[in-house]
CSV table of N, CA and C in Angstrom, one decimal:
chain,number,residue,atom,x,y,z
A,1,UNK,N,-8.6,-24.9,16.1
A,1,UNK,CA,-7.6,-24.2,15.3
A,1,UNK,C,-6.3,-24.3,16.1
A,2,UNK,N,-5.3,-24.7,15.4
A,2,UNK,CA,-4.0,-24.8,16.0
A,2,UNK,C,-3.2,-23.5,15.9
A,3,UNK,N,-2.1,-23.5,16.5
A,3,UNK,CA,-1.3,-22.3,16.6
A,3,UNK,C,-0.8,-21.8,15.3
A,4,UNK,N,-0.5,-22.8,14.4
A,4,UNK,CA,0.1,-22.5,13.1
A,4,UNK,C,-1.0,-21.8,12.2
A,5,UNK,N,-2.2,-22.2,12.2
A,5,UNK,CA,-3.2,-21.6,11.4
A,5,UNK,C,-3.5,-20.2,11.9
A,6,UNK,N,-3.6,-20.1,13.3
A,6,UNK,CA,-3.8,-18.8,13.8
A,6,UNK,C,-2.7,-17.8,13.5
A,7,UNK,N,-1.5,-18.3,13.5
A,7,UNK,CA,-0.4,-17.4,13.2
A,7,UNK,C,-0.4,-17.0,11.7
A,8,UNK,N,-0.9,-17.9,10.8
A,8,UNK,CA,-1.0,-17.5,9.4
A,8,UNK,C,-2.1,-16.5,9.2
A,9,UNK,N,-3.2,-16.6,9.9
A,9,UNK,CA,-4.3,-15.7,9.8
A,9,UNK,C,-3.9,-14.3,10.3
A,10,UNK,N,-3.2,-14.2,11.4
A,10,UNK,CA,-2.7,-13.0,12.0
A,10,UNK,C,-1.7,-12.3,11.0
A,11,UNK,N,-0.8,-13.1,10.4
A,11,UNK,CA,0.2,-12.6,9.5
A,11,UNK,C,-0.5,-12.0,8.3
A,12,UNK,N,-1.5,-12.7,7.7
A,12,UNK,CA,-2.3,-12.3,6.6
A,12,UNK,C,-3.0,-10.9,6.9
A,13,UNK,N,-3.7,-10.9,8.0
A,13,UNK,CA,-4.4,-9.7,8.4
A,13,UNK,C,-3.5,-8.5,8.6
A,14,UNK,N,-2.3,-8.7,9.3
A,14,UNK,CA,-1.4,-7.6,9.5
A,14,UNK,C,-0.8,-7.1,8.2
A,15,UNK,N,-0.5,-8.0,7.3
A,15,UNK,CA,0.1,-7.5,6.0
A,15,UNK,C,-1.0,-6.7,5.3
A,16,UNK,N,-2.2,-7.2,5.3
A,16,UNK,CA,-3.2,-6.5,4.5
A,16,UNK,C,-3.5,-5.2,5.1
A,17,UNK,N,-3.6,-5.1,6.4
A,17,UNK,CA,-3.9,-3.8,7.0
A,17,UNK,C,-2.7,-2.8,6.8
A,18,UNK,N,-1.5,-3.3,6.9
A,18,UNK,CA,-0.3,-2.5,6.7
A,18,UNK,C,-0.3,-2.0,5.2
A,19,UNK,N,-0.6,-2.8,4.3
A,19,UNK,CA,-0.7,-2.4,2.9
A,19,UNK,C,-1.8,-1.4,2.7
A,20,UNK,N,-2.9,-1.6,3.2
A,20,UNK,CA,-4.0,-0.6,3.1
A,20,UNK,C,-3.7,0.7,3.7
A,21,UNK,N,-3.0,0.7,4.9
A,21,UNK,CA,-2.6,1.9,5.5
A,21,UNK,C,-1.6,2.7,4.7
A,22,UNK,N,-0.6,2.0,4.1
A,22,UNK,CA,0.3,2.7,3.2
A,22,UNK,C,-0.3,3.3,2.0
A,23,UNK,N,-1.3,2.6,1.4
A,23,UNK,CA,-2.0,3.1,0.2
A,23,UNK,C,-2.8,4.3,0.6
A,24,UNK,N,-3.5,4.3,1.7
A,24,UNK,CA,-4.3,5.4,2.1
A,24,UNK,C,-3.4,6.6,2.4
A,25,UNK,N,-2.3,6.3,3.1
A,25,UNK,CA,-1.4,7.4,3.5
A,25,UNK,C,-0.8,8.1,2.2
A,26,UNK,N,-0.5,7.3,1.2
A,26,UNK,CA,0.0,7.8,-0.1
A,26,UNK,C,-1.1,8.7,-0.8
A,27,UNK,N,-2.3,8.2,-0.8
A,27,UNK,CA,-3.4,9.0,-1.4
A,27,UNK,C,-3.6,10.3,-0.7
A,28,UNK,N,-3.7,10.3,0.6
A,28,UNK,CA,-3.9,11.5,1.4
A,28,UNK,C,-2.7,12.5,1.2
A,29,UNK,N,-1.5,12.0,1.2
A,29,UNK,CA,-0.3,12.8,1.0
A,29,UNK,C,-0.4,13.5,-0.4
A,30,UNK,N,-0.7,12.8,-1.4
A,30,UNK,CA,-0.9,13.4,-2.8
A,30,UNK,C,-1.9,14.4,-2.8
A,31,UNK,N,-3.1,14.1,-2.2
A,31,UNK,CA,-4.2,15.1,-2.1
A,31,UNK,C,-3.7,16.4,-1.4
A,32,UNK,N,-3.1,16.2,-0.2
A,32,UNK,CA,-2.6,17.3,0.6
A,32,UNK,C,-1.6,18.2,-0.2
A,33,UNK,N,-0.7,17.5,-0.8
A,33,UNK,CA,0.3,18.3,-1.6
A,33,UNK,C,-0.3,19.0,-2.8
A,34,UNK,N,-1.2,18.4,-3.4
A,34,UNK,CA,-1.9,19.1,-4.6
A,34,UNK,C,-2.7,20.3,-4.1
A,35,UNK,N,-3.4,20.1,-3.0
A,35,UNK,CA,-4.2,21.2,-2.5
A,35,UNK,C,-3.3,22.3,-2.0
A,36,UNK,N,-2.3,22.0,-1.3
A,36,UNK,CA,-1.3,23.0,-0.8
A,36,UNK,C,-0.7,23.8,-2.0
A,37,UNK,N,-0.4,23.1,-3.1
A,37,UNK,CA,0.2,23.8,-4.2
A,37,UNK,C,-0.8,24.7,-4.9
A,38,UNK,N,-2.1,24.2,-5.0
A,38,UNK,CA,-3.1,25.0,-5.6
A,38,UNK,C,-3.4,26.3,-4.8
A,39,UNK,N,-3.4,26.2,-3.5
A,39,UNK,CA,-3.7,27.4,-2.7
A,39,UNK,C,-2.6,28.4,-2.6
A,40,UNK,N,-1.5,28.1,-3.1
A,40,UNK,CA,-0.4,29.1,-3.1
A,40,UNK,C,-0.8,30.3,-4.0
A,41,UNK,N,-0.4,31.5,-3.5
A,41,UNK,CA,-0.7,32.7,-4.3
A,41,UNK,C,0.5,33.2,-5.0
A,42,UNK,N,0.4,33.7,-6.1
A,42,UNK,CA,1.5,34.3,-6.8
A,42,UNK,C,2.3,33.2,-7.5
A,43,UNK,N,3.5,33.6,-7.8
A,43,UNK,CA,4.4,32.7,-8.6
A,43,UNK,C,5.5,32.1,-7.7
A,44,UNK,N,5.1,31.7,-6.5
A,44,UNK,CA,6.2,31.1,-5.6
A,44,UNK,C,6.2,29.6,-5.6
A,45,UNK,N,5.5,29.0,-6.6
A,45,UNK,CA,5.4,27.5,-6.6
A,45,UNK,C,6.7,27.0,-7.2
A,46,UNK,N,7.2,25.9,-6.7
A,46,UNK,CA,8.3,25.2,-7.2
A,46,UNK,C,7.9,23.8,-7.7
A,47,UNK,N,7.8,23.6,-9.0
A,47,UNK,CA,7.2,22.4,-9.5
A,47,UNK,C,8.2,21.2,-9.3
A,48,UNK,N,9.5,21.5,-9.3
A,48,UNK,CA,10.4,20.4,-9.1
A,48,UNK,C,10.3,19.8,-7.6
A,49,UNK,N,10.3,20.7,-6.7
A,49,UNK,CA,10.2,20.3,-5.3
A,49,UNK,C,8.8,19.7,-5.0
A,50,UNK,N,7.7,20.2,-5.6
A,50,UNK,CA,6.4,19.7,-5.4
A,50,UNK,C,6.3,18.3,-6.0
A,51,UNK,N,6.8,18.1,-7.2
A,51,UNK,CA,6.8,16.8,-7.8
A,51,UNK,C,7.6,15.8,-7.1
A,52,UNK,N,8.8,16.2,-6.6
A,52,UNK,CA,9.6,15.3,-5.8
A,52,UNK,C,9.0,14.9,-4.5
A,53,UNK,N,8.4,15.8,-3.8
A,53,UNK,CA,7.7,15.5,-2.6
A,53,UNK,C,6.5,14.6,-2.8
A,54,UNK,N,5.8,14.9,-3.9
A,54,UNK,CA,4.6,14.1,-4.2
A,54,UNK,C,5.0,12.7,-4.5
A,55,UNK,N,6.1,12.5,-5.3
A,55,UNK,CA,6.6,11.2,-5.6
A,55,UNK,C,7.1,10.4,-4.4
A,56,UNK,N,7.8,11.1,-3.5
A,56,UNK,CA,8.4,10.5,-2.3
A,56,UNK,C,7.4,10.2,-1.3
A,57,UNK,N,6.5,11.1,-0.9
A,57,UNK,CA,5.6,11.0,0.1
A,57,UNK,C,4.2,10.4,-0.3
A,58,UNK,N,4.0,10.4,-1.6
A,58,UNK,CA,2.7,9.9,-2.1
A,58,UNK,C,2.7,8.7,-2.9
A,59,UNK,N,3.5,8.7,-4.0
A,59,UNK,CA,3.5,7.6,-4.9
A,59,UNK,C,4.3,6.4,-4.3
A,60,UNK,N,5.4,6.7,-3.7
A,60,UNK,CA,6.3,5.6,-3.1
A,60,UNK,C,5.5,4.8,-2.1
A,61,UNK,N,4.8,5.4,-1.1
A,61,UNK,CA,4.1,4.6,-0.1
A,61,UNK,C,2.9,3.8,-0.8
A,62,UNK,N,2.3,4.4,-1.8
A,62,UNK,CA,1.2,3.7,-2.5
A,62,UNK,C,1.8,2.5,-3.3
A,63,UNK,N,2.9,2.7,-3.9
A,63,UNK,CA,3.5,1.6,-4.7
A,63,UNK,C,3.9,0.5,-3.7
A,64,UNK,N,4.5,0.8,-2.6
A,64,UNK,CA,5.0,-0.2,-1.6
A,64,UNK,C,3.7,-0.9,-1.1
A,65,UNK,N,2.7,-0.2,-0.8
A,65,UNK,CA,1.5,-0.8,-0.3
A,65,UNK,C,0.8,-1.8,-1.3
A,66,UNK,N,0.8,-1.3,-2.6
A,66,UNK,CA,0.3,-2.1,-3.6
A,66,UNK,C,1.1,-3.4,-3.8
A,67,UNK,N,2.4,-3.3,-3.8
A,67,UNK,CA,3.3,-4.5,-3.9
A,67,UNK,C,3.1,-5.4,-2.8
A,68,UNK,N,3.0,-4.9,-1.5
A,68,UNK,CA,2.8,-5.7,-0.4
A,68,UNK,C,1.5,-6.5,-0.4
A,69,UNK,N,0.4,-5.8,-0.8
A,69,UNK,CA,-0.9,-6.4,-0.9
A,69,UNK,C,-0.9,-7.4,-2.0
A,70,UNK,N,-0.3,-7.1,-3.2
A,70,UNK,CA,-0.2,-8.1,-4.3
A,70,UNK,C,0.5,-9.4,-3.8
A,71,UNK,N,1.6,-9.2,-3.2
A,71,UNK,CA,2.4,-10.3,-2.7
A,71,UNK,C,1.6,-11.2,-1.7
A,72,UNK,N,0.9,-10.5,-0.8
A,72,UNK,CA,0.1,-11.2,0.2
A,72,UNK,C,-1.0,-12.0,-0.4
A,73,UNK,N,-1.7,-11.4,-1.4
A,73,UNK,CA,-2.8,-12.1,-2.0
A,73,UNK,C,-2.3,-13.2,-2.9
A,74,UNK,N,-1.1,-13.0,-3.6
A,74,UNK,CA,-0.6,-14.0,-4.4
A,74,UNK,C,-0.2,-15.2,-3.6
A,75,UNK,N,0.5,-15.0,-2.5
A,75,UNK,CA,0.9,-16.1,-1.7
A,75,UNK,C,-0.3,-16.9,-1.1
A,76,UNK,N,-1.4,-16.1,-0.7
A,76,UNK,CA,-2.6,-16.7,-0.2
A,76,UNK,C,-3.2,-17.6,-1.3
A,77,UNK,N,-3.3,-17.1,-2.5
A,77,UNK,CA,-3.9,-17.8,-3.7
A,77,UNK,C,-3.0,-19.0,-4.0
A,78,UNK,N,-1.7,-18.9,-3.9
A,78,UNK,CA,-0.9,-20.0,-4.2
A,78,UNK,C,-1.1,-21.2,-3.2
A,79,UNK,N,-1.2,-20.8,-1.9
A,79,UNK,CA,-1.4,-21.8,-0.9
A,79,UNK,C,-2.8,-22.4,-1.1
A,80,UNK,N,-3.8,-21.7,-1.5
A,80,UNK,CA,-5.1,-22.2,-1.7
A,80,UNK,C,-5.1,-23.2,-2.9
A,81,UNK,N,-4.4,-22.8,-3.9
A,81,UNK,CA,-4.3,-23.7,-5.1
A,81,UNK,C,-3.5,-25.0,-4.8
A,82,UNK,N,-2.5,-24.9,-4.0
A,82,UNK,CA,-1.7,-26.1,-3.6
A,82,UNK,C,-2.5,-27.0,-2.8
A,83,UNK,N,-3.4,-26.5,-1.9
A,83,UNK,CA,-4.3,-27.3,-1.1
A,83,UNK,C,-5.3,-28.0,-1.9
A,84,UNK,N,-5.9,-27.3,-2.9
A,84,UNK,CA,-6.9,-27.9,-3.7
A,84,UNK,C,-6.3,-29.0,-4.6
A,85,UNK,N,-5.1,-28.8,-5.1
A,85,UNK,CA,-4.5,-29.8,-5.9
A,85,UNK,C,-4.1,-31.0,-5.2
A,86,UNK,N,-3.7,-30.9,-3.9
A,86,UNK,CA,-3.4,-32.0,-3.1
A,86,UNK,C,-4.6,-32.8,-2.7
A,87,UNK,N,-5.8,-32.1,-2.6
A,87,UNK,CA,-7.0,-32.8,-2.2
A,87,UNK,C,-7.6,-33.7,-3.4
A,88,UNK,N,-7.2,-33.3,-4.6
A,88,UNK,CA,-7.8,-34.1,-5.7
A,88,UNK,C,-6.9,-35.3,-6.1
């Protein structure tokens, strides 16, 4: 295995792990914010602030992780297809 292939493997794995970590972080943040909002007593809840924080700390990291994973898998699939076309 040459240096170029090893570099490609490390880049693929690092992007995949980073994307998965962002997605997991987003899910945990959404769950934590929802649980925190449910446990509040009385009428001290602020829906605007809760929705904004949920969007910024939960949905945004999940969306970035999904986009990063999609881009990584698409580039991997494109490289695989170009290799199979050149072999035929």
